[in-house]
Amino acid sequence: MTDNTARKLEADLPDLEAYWMPFTGNRYFKQHPRMISRAEGMYCYTHDGRKLLDAVAGLWCCNAGHCHPRIVEAIKAQAETLDYAMAFQLGHPRVFELANKLTGIAPEGLDYAFFVNSGSEAVDTALKMALAYHRIRGQGERTRLIGREKGYHGVGFGGISVGGISPNRKMFGAMLPGVDHLPHTHNLEHNAFSRGLPKWGAHLANELENIIALHDASTIAAVIVEPIAGSGGVILPPEGYLKRVREICDKHGILLIFDEVICGFGRAGAAFGATRFGVTPDLMTIAKGLTSGTVPMGGVLASKDVYDTFMTGPEGAIEFFHGYTYSGHPLAAAAGCATLDVYLGEGLFDRARAMEETFADALHSLKGEANVIDVRNFGLIGAVELESIPGKPTARAMSIFRECYDNGVIIRTTGDTLAFSPPLIIDKAQIGVVVDTVRAALRSQ
Ligand SMILES: Cc1ncc(COP(=O)(O)O)c(C=O)c1O
C-alpha cells in the first residue's frame, strides 16, 4: 500500500474504536484496517478502491457469488411487501415455500425443515432435537452427545461442547456435561497430498464402538460430525468412514447429525455432502450457502421419523419448545428461495463438480513449494498446510494471508493451513490467479 493510499484510507474511515470485532485481533485490525465496502460476483472491493478476488466466498458462504442480482431483487421485493410476521403461531408463505424447495433437494428421507439464524443456532437446535426425540420415545436417559476432535460447530454452548477446537473451549468453563469426542482423522503420515478423499483412516470410525462400550449406548443421544471438517483445518473423511459411523449409530439407536454448514449447497460438488457421500444422517444442520451469505439464516433438516416422533401429544399443543423470534424471517426466506433458484437454474452444484479436477490440479501444483507439507481437495474446498514456524504456530499462514491480500486475493487461514472455498461461479482463469498468488506469496517468504 502506498503512503497516499494509506492516508486516503484513514481519512475516509469511520472511528473504529467502538466495534468489538468477532474472532479478530481487534487491536491489530484497528491499526491495520482491511475494509470491504462493496462486492460483486467473484470480487470484493476495498474501502480505498482495490479489487480483490474472493477465494473463500466471504466466509464459506457466498456460493452464488456476491450480490447476485436475482437474490438482491428478491430481498428488496420482500422488504417492501412483508418485513416481519410473528414466528410463533403465525406463518408467512415464503418460509413454507423455502421448506418445500429445500426438502426437494435434500437427501431422500430428510423431509422437514426447521429454521434458525445461524450455524451455531442450527447446531444447538439439532442437539436439543436429539435429546427431546429420545425423551419422547421413553429413552430420556440418552443424554450424552458425541462430537469429534478438531470439529467446529459454532460458538453456542452446545456447539463448543461437542466441538473439538481448544481455543474455542478453554475460556468458557465446564460447558455441557456428558460430552465425549471421537478422534479426528487428520494424518499426514498416511494421507499427505491425497487427491480427493484419503484412502487411510476408515477404521477410526470404529473408535465410536469404544466410546459406546465406555458409556453404554443407552446413555447416548447423538453423534455430530462435519462430513468435511472446515474450520478445524479442512479435514476430509477417509473413504468409507462416514458409512461406518452411520452403521454404528444405527446398530445402537443413536441419532447421527451431519453439520453441513460448510459442506452444503454445492461446496462438496453436490447439493450436500450427504448427497455426495451417499450417507444420510437423521438431522442435518445448514446455514451459510442457504442464502448465499446475503441474509443470516440457518436450519435443521430432519427425518420423517424425528418429525413424527414430535408430532404426538394433545392436539393443538406445542410439540417442540424451541425457536427464535427471527426463525424463518421473511427477508431470509426470500433470499433462501431466490438462492436455491439460482443454484438450480444456473446449475451451480454441477458446475462445482465439473470444476473439481481443475481446482485440484491447480492446488496440487503447489506441492514442492517451500514449507508446503500437504495439499487437500474435494469439491470446491481445498487446503494447503504449511510447516509451522517453530514456536510461532499460525504465524506462517497469517503472513501468507497478508501477502495474498496485498496482492489482490482473499484466502483464509486455520492454524497453519490455508483454506480455499471459492464461490461456485469461479472459472479456470480465476483459479489460476488464486494459486499463482499463493505460490508467489510462498516464494516471497
Ligand atoms: C460446520 C460449522 N458449523 C457451525 C458453524 C457456525 O455457524 P455460524 O458462524 O453461522 O454460527 C460453522 C461456521 O463456520 C461451521 O463451519
Short mmCIF file of C-alpha atoms and ligand atoms in Angstrom, two decimals:
data_model
loop_
_atom_site.label_atom_id
_atom_site.label_comp_id
_atom_site.label_asym_id
_atom_site.label_seq_id
_atom_site.Cartn_x
_atom_site.Cartn_y
_atom_site.Cartn_z
CA MET A 1 0.00 0.00 0.00
CA THR A 2 1.43 3.42 -0.95
CA ASP A 3 1.55 6.22 1.64
CA ASN A 4 -1.06 8.12 -0.37
CA THR A 5 -3.49 5.18 -0.37
CA ALA A 6 -2.96 4.64 3.33
CA ARG A 7 -3.69 8.30 4.05
CA LYS A 8 -6.86 8.21 1.90
CA LEU A 9 -7.99 5.03 3.67
CA GLU A 10 -7.52 6.64 7.07
CA ALA A 11 -9.24 9.87 6.04
CA ASP A 12 -12.38 8.07 4.81
CA LEU A 13 -12.74 5.61 7.66
CA PRO A 14 -15.27 5.92 10.49
CA ASP A 15 -13.97 5.83 14.06
CA LEU A 16 -13.04 2.17 14.57
CA GLU A 17 -12.90 2.02 18.36
CA ALA A 18 -16.48 1.17 19.38
CA TYR A 19 -16.95 -2.00 17.36
CA TRP A 20 -15.72 -5.15 19.19
CA MET A 21 -15.00 -7.46 16.28
CA PRO A 22 -15.62 -11.23 16.41
CA PHE A 23 -12.75 -13.74 16.07
CA THR A 24 -10.40 -10.85 15.26
CA GLY A 25 -7.29 -9.34 16.77
CA ASN A 26 -9.09 -6.07 17.46
CA ARG A 27 -6.02 -4.01 18.33
CA TYR A 28 -4.09 -5.20 15.28
CA PHE A 29 -7.07 -4.68 12.97
CA LYS A 30 -7.68 -1.15 14.19
CA GLN A 31 -4.04 -0.32 13.48
CA HIS A 32 -4.16 -2.07 10.07
CA PRO A 33 -7.79 -1.91 8.91
CA ARG A 34 -8.89 -4.01 5.95
CA MET A 35 -12.30 -2.80 4.90
CA ILE A 36 -14.54 -4.30 2.25
CA SER A 37 -17.10 -1.78 1.12
CA ARG A 38 -18.59 -3.38 -2.00
CA ALA A 39 -18.71 -6.77 -3.71
CA GLU A 40 -19.88 -8.26 -6.97
CA GLY A 41 -19.59 -11.76 -8.38
CA MET A 42 -16.12 -13.14 -7.62
CA TYR A 43 -14.74 -9.82 -6.37
CA CYS A 44 -14.69 -7.66 -3.27
CA TYR A 45 -13.67 -4.01 -3.36
CA THR A 46 -11.84 -2.35 -0.52
CA HIS A 47 -12.68 0.95 1.03
CA ASP A 48 -9.85 2.56 -0.96
CA GLY A 49 -10.95 1.02 -4.23
CA ARG A 50 -8.73 -2.07 -4.54
CA LYS A 51 -10.23 -5.13 -6.27
CA LEU A 52 -9.76 -8.49 -4.55
CA LEU A 53 -10.56 -11.95 -5.91
CA ASP A 54 -12.54 -13.78 -3.21
CA ALA A 55 -11.20 -17.33 -2.87
CA VAL A 56 -13.27 -18.11 0.24
CA ALA A 57 -16.78 -16.92 -0.69
CA GLY A 58 -16.89 -14.44 2.17
CA LEU A 59 -16.68 -16.96 5.00
CA TRP A 60 -17.53 -20.13 3.04
CA CYS A 61 -20.97 -18.71 2.37
CA CYS A 62 -21.43 -16.60 -0.81
CA ASN A 63 -21.68 -19.68 -3.01
CA ALA A 64 -23.63 -17.95 -5.82
CA GLY A 65 -21.07 -15.12 -5.92
CA HIS A 66 -21.53 -11.72 -4.32
CA CYS A 67 -24.65 -9.59 -4.80
CA HIS A 68 -26.30 -11.92 -7.30
CA PRO A 69 -28.97 -9.72 -8.96
CA ARG A 70 -31.79 -12.27 -8.59
CA ILE A 71 -31.15 -12.69 -4.89
CA VAL A 72 -30.79 -8.93 -4.36
CA GLU A 73 -34.10 -8.34 -6.18
CA ALA A 74 -35.89 -10.96 -4.09
CA ILE A 75 -34.69 -9.39 -0.84
CA LYS A 76 -35.73 -5.91 -1.99
CA ALA A 77 -39.17 -7.08 -3.08
CA GLN A 78 -39.71 -8.94 0.19
CA ALA A 79 -38.65 -5.93 2.29
CA GLU A 80 -41.29 -3.84 0.52
CA THR A 81 -44.02 -6.46 0.99
CA LEU A 82 -43.64 -8.04 4.43
CA ASP A 83 -40.91 -7.00 6.85
CA TYR A 84 -41.77 -9.42 9.62
CA ALA A 85 -44.51 -11.78 10.72
CA MET A 86 -44.74 -13.31 14.19
CA ALA A 87 -42.74 -16.51 14.01
CA PHE A 88 -44.70 -18.45 16.63
CA GLN A 89 -48.33 -19.44 15.93
CA LEU A 90 -48.36 -17.32 12.75
CA GLY A 91 -46.68 -18.01 9.43
CA HIS A 92 -45.98 -16.39 6.08
CA PRO A 93 -45.92 -18.04 2.65
CA ARG A 94 -42.23 -17.59 1.80
CA VAL A 95 -40.94 -19.74 4.62
CA PHE A 96 -43.18 -22.66 3.64
CA GLU A 97 -42.04 -22.23 0.06
CA LEU A 98 -38.43 -22.37 1.22
CA ALA A 99 -39.01 -25.52 3.29
CA ASN A 100 -40.54 -27.19 0.21
CA LYS A 101 -37.68 -26.16 -2.05
CA LEU A 102 -35.09 -27.27 0.48
CA THR A 103 -36.55 -30.65 1.23
CA GLY A 104 -36.85 -31.07 -2.55
CA ILE A 105 -33.05 -31.01 -2.93
CA ALA A 106 -32.18 -32.64 0.41
CA PRO A 107 -31.04 -36.25 0.58
CA GLU A 108 -34.04 -38.56 0.45
CA GLY A 109 -35.62 -39.00 3.87
CA LEU A 110 -34.85 -35.50 5.19
CA ASP A 111 -38.37 -34.23 4.74
CA TYR A 112 -38.73 -31.43 7.30
CA ALA A 113 -37.00 -28.06 7.75
CA PHE A 114 -36.74 -26.01 10.96
CA PHE A 115 -35.30 -22.50 10.57
CA VAL A 116 -32.89 -20.51 12.73
CA ASN A 117 -30.50 -17.61 12.13
CA SER A 118 -27.00 -19.06 12.07
CA GLY A 119 -24.98 -22.23 12.02
CA SER A 120 -24.44 -22.04 15.78
CA GLU A 121 -28.17 -21.89 16.40
CA ALA A 122 -28.69 -24.75 13.95
CA VAL A 123 -26.28 -26.92 15.93
CA ASP A 124 -27.88 -26.12 19.30
CA THR A 125 -31.28 -26.80 17.76
CA ALA A 126 -30.24 -30.18 16.35
CA LEU A 127 -28.70 -31.23 19.68
CA LYS A 128 -31.89 -30.27 21.51
CA MET A 129 -33.99 -32.13 18.94
CA ALA A 130 -31.89 -35.25 19.53
CA LEU A 131 -32.27 -35.08 23.31
CA ALA A 132 -36.02 -34.44 23.13
CA TYR A 133 -36.52 -37.16 20.49
CA HIS A 134 -35.21 -39.85 22.82
CA ARG A 135 -37.13 -38.49 25.78
CA ILE A 136 -40.42 -38.52 23.88
CA ARG A 137 -39.70 -42.14 22.96
CA GLY A 138 -39.27 -43.04 26.61
CA GLN A 139 -35.45 -43.10 26.49
CA GLY A 140 -34.79 -39.93 28.42
CA GLU A 141 -31.58 -41.40 29.83
CA ARG A 142 -29.98 -40.95 26.40
CA THR A 143 -28.37 -37.58 27.19
CA ARG A 144 -24.78 -37.96 26.04
CA LEU A 145 -23.58 -36.23 22.89
CA ILE A 146 -20.55 -37.33 20.90
CA GLY A 147 -18.55 -34.85 18.83
CA ARG A 148 -15.12 -35.12 17.29
CA GLU A 149 -11.67 -33.64 17.91
CA LYS A 150 -10.99 -30.65 15.65
CA GLY A 151 -14.72 -30.36 14.93
CA TYR A 152 -16.22 -26.88 14.62
CA HIS A 153 -19.90 -26.49 15.35
CA GLY A 154 -20.17 -22.78 16.00
CA VAL A 155 -19.91 -20.93 19.26
CA GLY A 156 -23.10 -21.67 21.23
CA PHE A 157 -22.59 -23.68 24.42
CA GLY A 158 -23.83 -26.80 22.62
CA GLY A 159 -21.54 -26.22 19.67
CA ILE A 160 -18.39 -25.59 21.69
CA SER A 161 -19.14 -28.59 23.90
CA VAL A 162 -19.30 -31.06 21.00
CA GLY A 163 -16.68 -29.08 19.07
CA GLY A 164 -13.05 -30.03 19.31
CA ILE A 165 -11.02 -26.84 18.92
CA SER A 166 -9.28 -25.99 22.18
CA PRO A 167 -9.09 -22.14 21.97
CA ASN A 168 -12.85 -22.04 21.36
CA ARG A 169 -13.50 -24.09 24.51
CA LYS A 170 -10.89 -23.40 27.14
CA MET A 171 -12.13 -19.97 28.31
CA PHE A 172 -15.72 -21.00 28.83
CA GLY A 173 -15.96 -23.25 31.84
CA ALA A 174 -17.48 -26.70 32.04
CA MET A 175 -19.85 -26.35 29.07
CA LEU A 176 -22.40 -29.16 28.55
CA PRO A 177 -21.92 -32.24 30.71
CA GLY A 178 -21.80 -35.73 29.27
CA VAL A 179 -19.96 -35.00 26.03
CA ASP A 180 -17.30 -37.24 24.53
CA HIS A 181 -15.24 -36.96 21.35
CA LEU A 182 -14.21 -39.23 18.51
CA PRO A 183 -10.59 -38.90 17.40
CA HIS A 184 -10.01 -36.65 14.39
CA THR A 185 -8.95 -38.22 11.10
CA HIS A 186 -6.12 -35.87 10.12
CA ASN A 187 -2.95 -37.87 9.48
CA LEU A 188 -0.17 -36.61 7.23
CA GLU A 189 1.97 -39.67 7.75
CA HIS A 190 -0.59 -41.76 5.85
CA ASN A 191 -2.55 -39.26 3.81
CA ALA A 192 -0.33 -36.31 2.81
CA PHE A 193 -1.06 -34.98 -0.69
CA SER A 194 -4.08 -37.24 -1.23
CA ARG A 195 -6.26 -36.12 -4.12
CA GLY A 196 -9.87 -36.25 -3.03
CA LEU A 197 -10.77 -38.50 -0.12
CA PRO A 198 -7.87 -40.07 1.74
CA LYS A 199 -7.62 -43.85 1.50
CA TRP A 200 -6.37 -44.39 5.04
CA GLY A 201 -8.44 -43.93 8.17
CA ALA A 202 -11.91 -45.51 7.81
CA HIS A 203 -11.08 -47.68 10.81
CA LEU A 204 -11.04 -44.57 13.01
CA ALA A 205 -14.85 -44.68 12.90
CA ASN A 206 -14.62 -47.86 14.99
CA GLU A 207 -13.48 -45.69 17.90
CA LEU A 208 -17.17 -44.92 18.25
CA GLU A 209 -17.66 -48.52 19.39
CA ASN A 210 -15.11 -47.92 22.16
CA ILE A 211 -16.88 -44.77 23.30
CA ILE A 212 -20.18 -46.67 23.28
CA ALA A 213 -18.63 -49.50 25.25
CA LEU A 214 -17.41 -47.00 27.84
CA HIS A 215 -20.69 -45.13 28.36
CA ASP A 216 -23.23 -47.72 27.16
CA ALA A 217 -25.41 -46.99 24.13
CA SER A 218 -28.44 -46.45 26.36
CA THR A 219 -26.89 -43.16 27.57
CA ILE A 220 -26.01 -41.72 24.14
CA ALA A 221 -28.39 -39.46 22.22
CA ALA A 222 -26.43 -38.41 19.14
CA VAL A 223 -23.17 -38.24 17.26
CA ILE A 224 -22.40 -35.00 15.44
CA VAL A 225 -19.71 -34.62 12.75
CA GLU A 226 -19.00 -32.35 9.83
CA PRO A 227 -18.77 -34.56 6.73
CA ILE A 228 -15.78 -32.38 5.77
CA ALA A 229 -14.37 -30.53 8.77
CA GLY A 230 -13.84 -26.91 7.73
CA SER A 231 -12.63 -24.53 10.41
CA GLY A 232 -10.64 -27.25 12.18
CA GLY A 233 -8.30 -27.35 9.17
CA VAL A 234 -10.20 -28.72 6.14
CA ILE A 235 -10.11 -32.39 7.07
CA LEU A 236 -11.61 -34.82 4.58
CA PRO A 237 -13.36 -38.01 5.66
CA PRO A 238 -11.35 -41.12 4.80
CA GLU A 239 -13.08 -43.33 2.22
CA GLY A 240 -15.78 -45.39 3.96
CA TYR A 241 -15.50 -43.51 7.27
CA LEU A 242 -18.91 -41.80 7.23
CA LYS A 243 -20.70 -45.01 6.18
CA ARG A 244 -19.13 -46.80 9.11
CA VAL A 245 -20.20 -44.07 11.56
CA ARG A 246 -23.75 -44.38 10.18
CA GLU A 247 -23.73 -48.17 10.62
CA ILE A 248 -22.56 -47.94 14.21
CA CYS A 249 -25.18 -45.29 15.06
CA ASP A 250 -27.91 -47.46 13.51
CA LYS A 251 -26.75 -50.52 15.42
CA HIS A 252 -27.06 -48.67 18.74
CA GLY A 253 -30.14 -46.49 18.14
CA ILE A 254 -28.05 -43.30 18.21
CA LEU A 255 -29.05 -40.34 16.04
CA LEU A 256 -26.49 -39.14 13.50
CA ILE A 257 -26.21 -35.39 12.91
CA PHE A 258 -24.24 -34.05 9.95
CA ASP A 259 -23.17 -30.46 10.36
CA GLU A 260 -23.29 -29.27 6.75
CA VAL A 261 -22.99 -25.57 7.47
CA ILE A 262 -19.93 -25.52 5.21
CA CYS A 263 -20.38 -28.68 3.12
CA GLY A 264 -23.91 -27.87 1.97
CA PHE A 265 -25.07 -26.04 -1.13
CA GLY A 266 -22.56 -27.21 -3.70
CA ARG A 267 -19.34 -26.93 -1.75
CA ALA A 268 -18.80 -30.71 -1.88
CA GLY A 269 -19.66 -30.91 -5.58
CA ALA A 270 -23.31 -31.86 -4.96
CA ALA A 271 -26.29 -30.34 -3.16
CA PHE A 272 -24.97 -31.62 0.18
CA GLY A 273 -22.02 -33.61 1.47
CA ALA A 274 -24.50 -36.32 2.42
CA THR A 275 -25.64 -36.48 -1.22
CA ARG A 276 -22.09 -36.81 -2.50
CA PHE A 277 -21.00 -39.33 0.13
CA GLY A 278 -24.20 -41.39 -0.10
CA VAL A 279 -24.75 -41.34 3.66
CA THR A 280 -27.94 -39.83 5.08
CA PRO A 281 -27.99 -38.51 8.65
CA ASP A 282 -31.10 -38.21 10.83
CA LEU A 283 -30.57 -34.49 11.29
CA MET A 284 -28.59 -32.08 9.17
CA THR A 285 -27.57 -28.54 10.11
CA ILE A 286 -27.32 -25.92 7.39
CA ALA A 287 -26.61 -22.16 7.14
CA LYS A 288 -24.17 -20.02 5.10
CA GLY A 289 -24.86 -21.08 1.48
CA LEU A 290 -28.58 -21.36 2.26
CA THR A 291 -28.91 -17.65 1.42
CA SER A 292 -25.53 -17.36 -0.28
CA GLY A 293 -24.48 -15.31 2.72
CA THR A 294 -26.90 -12.47 1.96
CA VAL A 295 -29.25 -12.59 4.97
CA PRO A 296 -28.43 -14.56 8.14
CA MET A 297 -30.25 -17.87 8.16
CA GLY A 298 -29.64 -21.42 9.32
CA GLY A 299 -31.75 -24.50 9.61
CA VAL A 300 -32.06 -28.12 10.61
CA LEU A 301 -33.33 -30.71 8.18
CA ALA A 302 -34.97 -33.62 9.98
CA SER A 303 -36.03 -37.11 9.02
CA LYS A 304 -39.68 -38.09 8.99
CA ASP A 305 -39.01 -40.39 11.92
CA VAL A 306 -37.70 -37.50 14.02
CA TYR A 307 -40.54 -35.17 12.99
CA ASP A 308 -43.24 -37.78 13.52
CA THR A 309 -41.88 -38.57 16.96
CA PHE A 310 -42.55 -34.97 17.99
CA MET A 311 -45.99 -34.83 16.37
CA THR A 312 -47.73 -36.57 19.24
CA GLY A 313 -49.46 -35.37 22.39
CA PRO A 314 -52.63 -33.31 22.69
CA GLU A 315 -53.98 -31.71 19.52
CA GLY A 316 -53.02 -28.02 19.37
CA ALA A 317 -50.21 -28.35 21.93
CA ILE A 318 -46.73 -27.02 21.14
CA GLU A 319 -44.58 -30.02 20.20
CA PHE A 320 -41.09 -28.52 20.47
CA PHE A 321 -40.42 -25.75 22.99
CA HIS A 322 -37.77 -24.09 20.89
CA GLY A 323 -37.48 -21.38 18.24
CA TYR A 324 -36.26 -17.85 17.68
CA THR A 325 -38.02 -14.52 17.08
CA TYR A 326 -36.39 -14.49 13.66
CA SER A 327 -36.86 -18.17 12.75
CA GLY A 328 -37.81 -18.15 9.07
CA HIS A 329 -37.59 -14.36 8.82
CA PRO A 330 -39.31 -13.16 5.61
CA LEU A 331 -36.17 -11.50 4.21
CA ALA A 332 -34.07 -14.59 4.88
CA ALA A 333 -36.77 -16.88 3.45
CA ALA A 334 -36.99 -14.75 0.30
CA ALA A 335 -33.21 -14.75 -0.01
CA GLY A 336 -33.17 -18.54 0.50
CA CYS A 337 -35.83 -19.18 -2.16
CA ALA A 338 -34.02 -16.98 -4.69
CA THR A 339 -30.66 -18.54 -3.82
CA LEU A 340 -31.93 -22.08 -4.38
CA ASP A 341 -33.47 -20.94 -7.69
CA VAL A 342 -30.08 -19.53 -8.72
CA TYR A 343 -28.22 -22.70 -7.71
CA LEU A 344 -30.59 -24.91 -9.68
CA GLY A 345 -31.28 -22.51 -12.56
CA GLU A 346 -27.58 -21.88 -13.18
CA GLY A 347 -26.54 -25.45 -12.48
CA LEU A 348 -24.04 -24.33 -9.85
CA PHE A 349 -23.83 -27.65 -8.00
CA ASP A 350 -22.92 -29.38 -11.27
CA ARG A 351 -20.52 -26.57 -12.07
CA ALA A 352 -18.73 -27.09 -8.75
CA ARG A 353 -18.39 -30.77 -9.58
CA ALA A 354 -17.18 -30.02 -13.10
CA MET A 355 -14.52 -27.61 -11.76
CA GLU A 356 -13.28 -30.05 -9.14
CA GLU A 357 -10.44 -31.53 -11.18
CA THR A 358 -9.22 -28.13 -12.43
CA PHE A 359 -9.26 -26.86 -8.86
CA ALA A 360 -7.43 -29.99 -7.66
CA ASP A 361 -4.76 -29.71 -10.40
CA ALA A 362 -4.12 -26.08 -9.53
CA LEU A 363 -3.87 -26.65 -5.78
CA HIS A 364 -1.72 -29.76 -6.08
CA SER A 365 0.72 -27.83 -8.29
CA LEU A 366 1.80 -26.18 -5.01
CA LYS A 367 3.35 -29.45 -3.85
CA GLY A 368 7.09 -28.91 -3.65
CA GLU A 369 6.87 -25.20 -2.79
CA ALA A 370 8.75 -24.18 0.35
CA ASN A 371 7.09 -25.22 3.61
CA VAL A 372 4.10 -26.93 1.94
CA ILE A 373 3.54 -30.17 3.86
CA ASP A 374 0.14 -31.13 2.45
CA VAL A 375 -2.45 -30.25 -0.17
CA ARG A 376 -6.05 -31.46 0.18
CA ASN A 377 -9.08 -31.03 -2.04
CA PHE A 378 -12.66 -32.16 -2.54
CA GLY A 379 -15.44 -30.45 -4.50
CA LEU A 380 -14.64 -26.74 -4.32
CA ILE A 381 -12.97 -26.95 -0.95
CA GLY A 382 -9.22 -27.06 -0.63
CA ALA A 383 -6.34 -26.64 1.76
CA VAL A 384 -2.61 -26.14 1.71
CA GLU A 385 -0.97 -27.00 5.01
CA LEU A 386 2.29 -25.30 5.91
CA GLU A 387 5.10 -26.27 8.24
CA SER A 388 4.71 -24.08 11.32
CA ILE A 389 7.49 -21.70 12.26
CA PRO A 390 8.97 -23.25 15.44
CA GLY A 391 7.42 -21.62 18.49
CA LYS A 392 5.12 -19.46 16.35
CA PRO A 393 2.11 -21.51 15.32
CA THR A 394 -0.22 -19.75 12.82
CA ALA A 395 2.37 -17.06 12.01
CA ARG A 396 3.43 -18.51 8.65
CA ALA A 397 -0.11 -18.93 7.34
CA MET A 398 -1.03 -15.43 8.58
CA SER A 399 1.85 -13.87 6.71
CA ILE A 400 0.76 -15.69 3.51
CA PHE A 401 -2.78 -14.41 4.06
CA ARG A 402 -1.50 -10.83 4.34
CA GLU A 403 0.74 -11.20 1.30
CA CYS A 404 -2.15 -12.58 -0.78
CA TYR A 405 -4.45 -9.80 0.41
CA ASP A 406 -1.88 -7.18 -0.59
CA ASN A 407 -1.65 -8.86 -3.99
CA GLY A 408 -5.38 -8.99 -4.67
CA VAL A 409 -6.62 -12.37 -3.38
CA ILE A 410 -8.60 -13.15 -0.22
CA ILE A 411 -7.82 -16.55 1.28
CA ARG A 412 -8.48 -17.88 4.78
CA THR A 413 -6.26 -19.49 7.37
CA THR A 414 -6.98 -22.03 10.08
CA GLY A 415 -3.91 -22.70 12.19
CA ASP A 416 -1.08 -23.02 9.64
CA THR A 417 -3.43 -24.26 6.93
CA LEU A 418 -4.52 -22.06 4.03
CA ALA A 419 -8.17 -22.76 3.21
CA PHE A 420 -9.94 -22.21 -0.11
CA SER A 421 -13.69 -22.29 -0.73
CA PRO A 422 -14.43 -20.01 -3.69
CA PRO A 423 -17.89 -19.09 -4.93
CA LEU A 424 -19.17 -21.87 -7.19
CA ILE A 425 -19.02 -19.47 -10.16
CA ILE A 426 -15.21 -19.36 -10.15
CA ASP A 427 -13.64 -20.01 -13.57
CA LYS A 428 -10.40 -21.63 -14.63
CA ALA A 429 -8.51 -18.36 -15.09
CA GLN A 430 -9.54 -17.18 -11.62
CA ILE A 431 -8.43 -20.47 -10.09
CA GLY A 432 -5.10 -19.83 -11.81
CA VAL A 433 -4.85 -16.34 -10.30
CA VAL A 434 -5.55 -17.68 -6.79
CA VAL A 435 -2.91 -20.37 -7.00
CA ASP A 436 -0.30 -18.14 -8.70
CA THR A 437 -0.79 -15.53 -5.98
CA VAL A 438 -0.36 -18.13 -3.24
CA ARG A 439 2.72 -19.53 -5.00
CA ALA A 440 4.28 -16.07 -5.22
CA ALA A 441 3.49 -15.46 -1.54
CA LEU A 442 5.11 -18.76 -0.55
CA ARG A 443 8.22 -17.88 -2.59
CA SER A 444 8.46 -14.41 -1.10
CA GLN A 445 8.84 -15.68 2.49
C1 LIG B 1 -19.51 -26.67 10.39
C2 LIG B 1 -19.96 -25.40 11.04
N1 LIG B 1 -20.95 -25.43 11.93
C3 LIG B 1 -21.40 -24.31 12.51
C4 LIG B 1 -20.86 -23.10 12.20
C5 LIG B 1 -21.35 -21.87 12.90
O1 LIG B 1 -22.04 -21.05 12.02
P1 LIG B 1 -22.31 -19.53 12.43
O2 LIG B 1 -20.99 -18.82 12.40
O3 LIG B 1 -23.27 -19.06 11.37
O4 LIG B 1 -22.93 -19.53 13.77
C6 LIG B 1 -19.83 -23.01 11.27
C7 LIG B 1 -19.22 -21.71 10.91
O5 LIG B 1 -18.21 -21.62 10.26
C8 LIG B 1 -19.36 -24.19 10.67
O6 LIG B 1 -18.35 -24.18 9.80
#
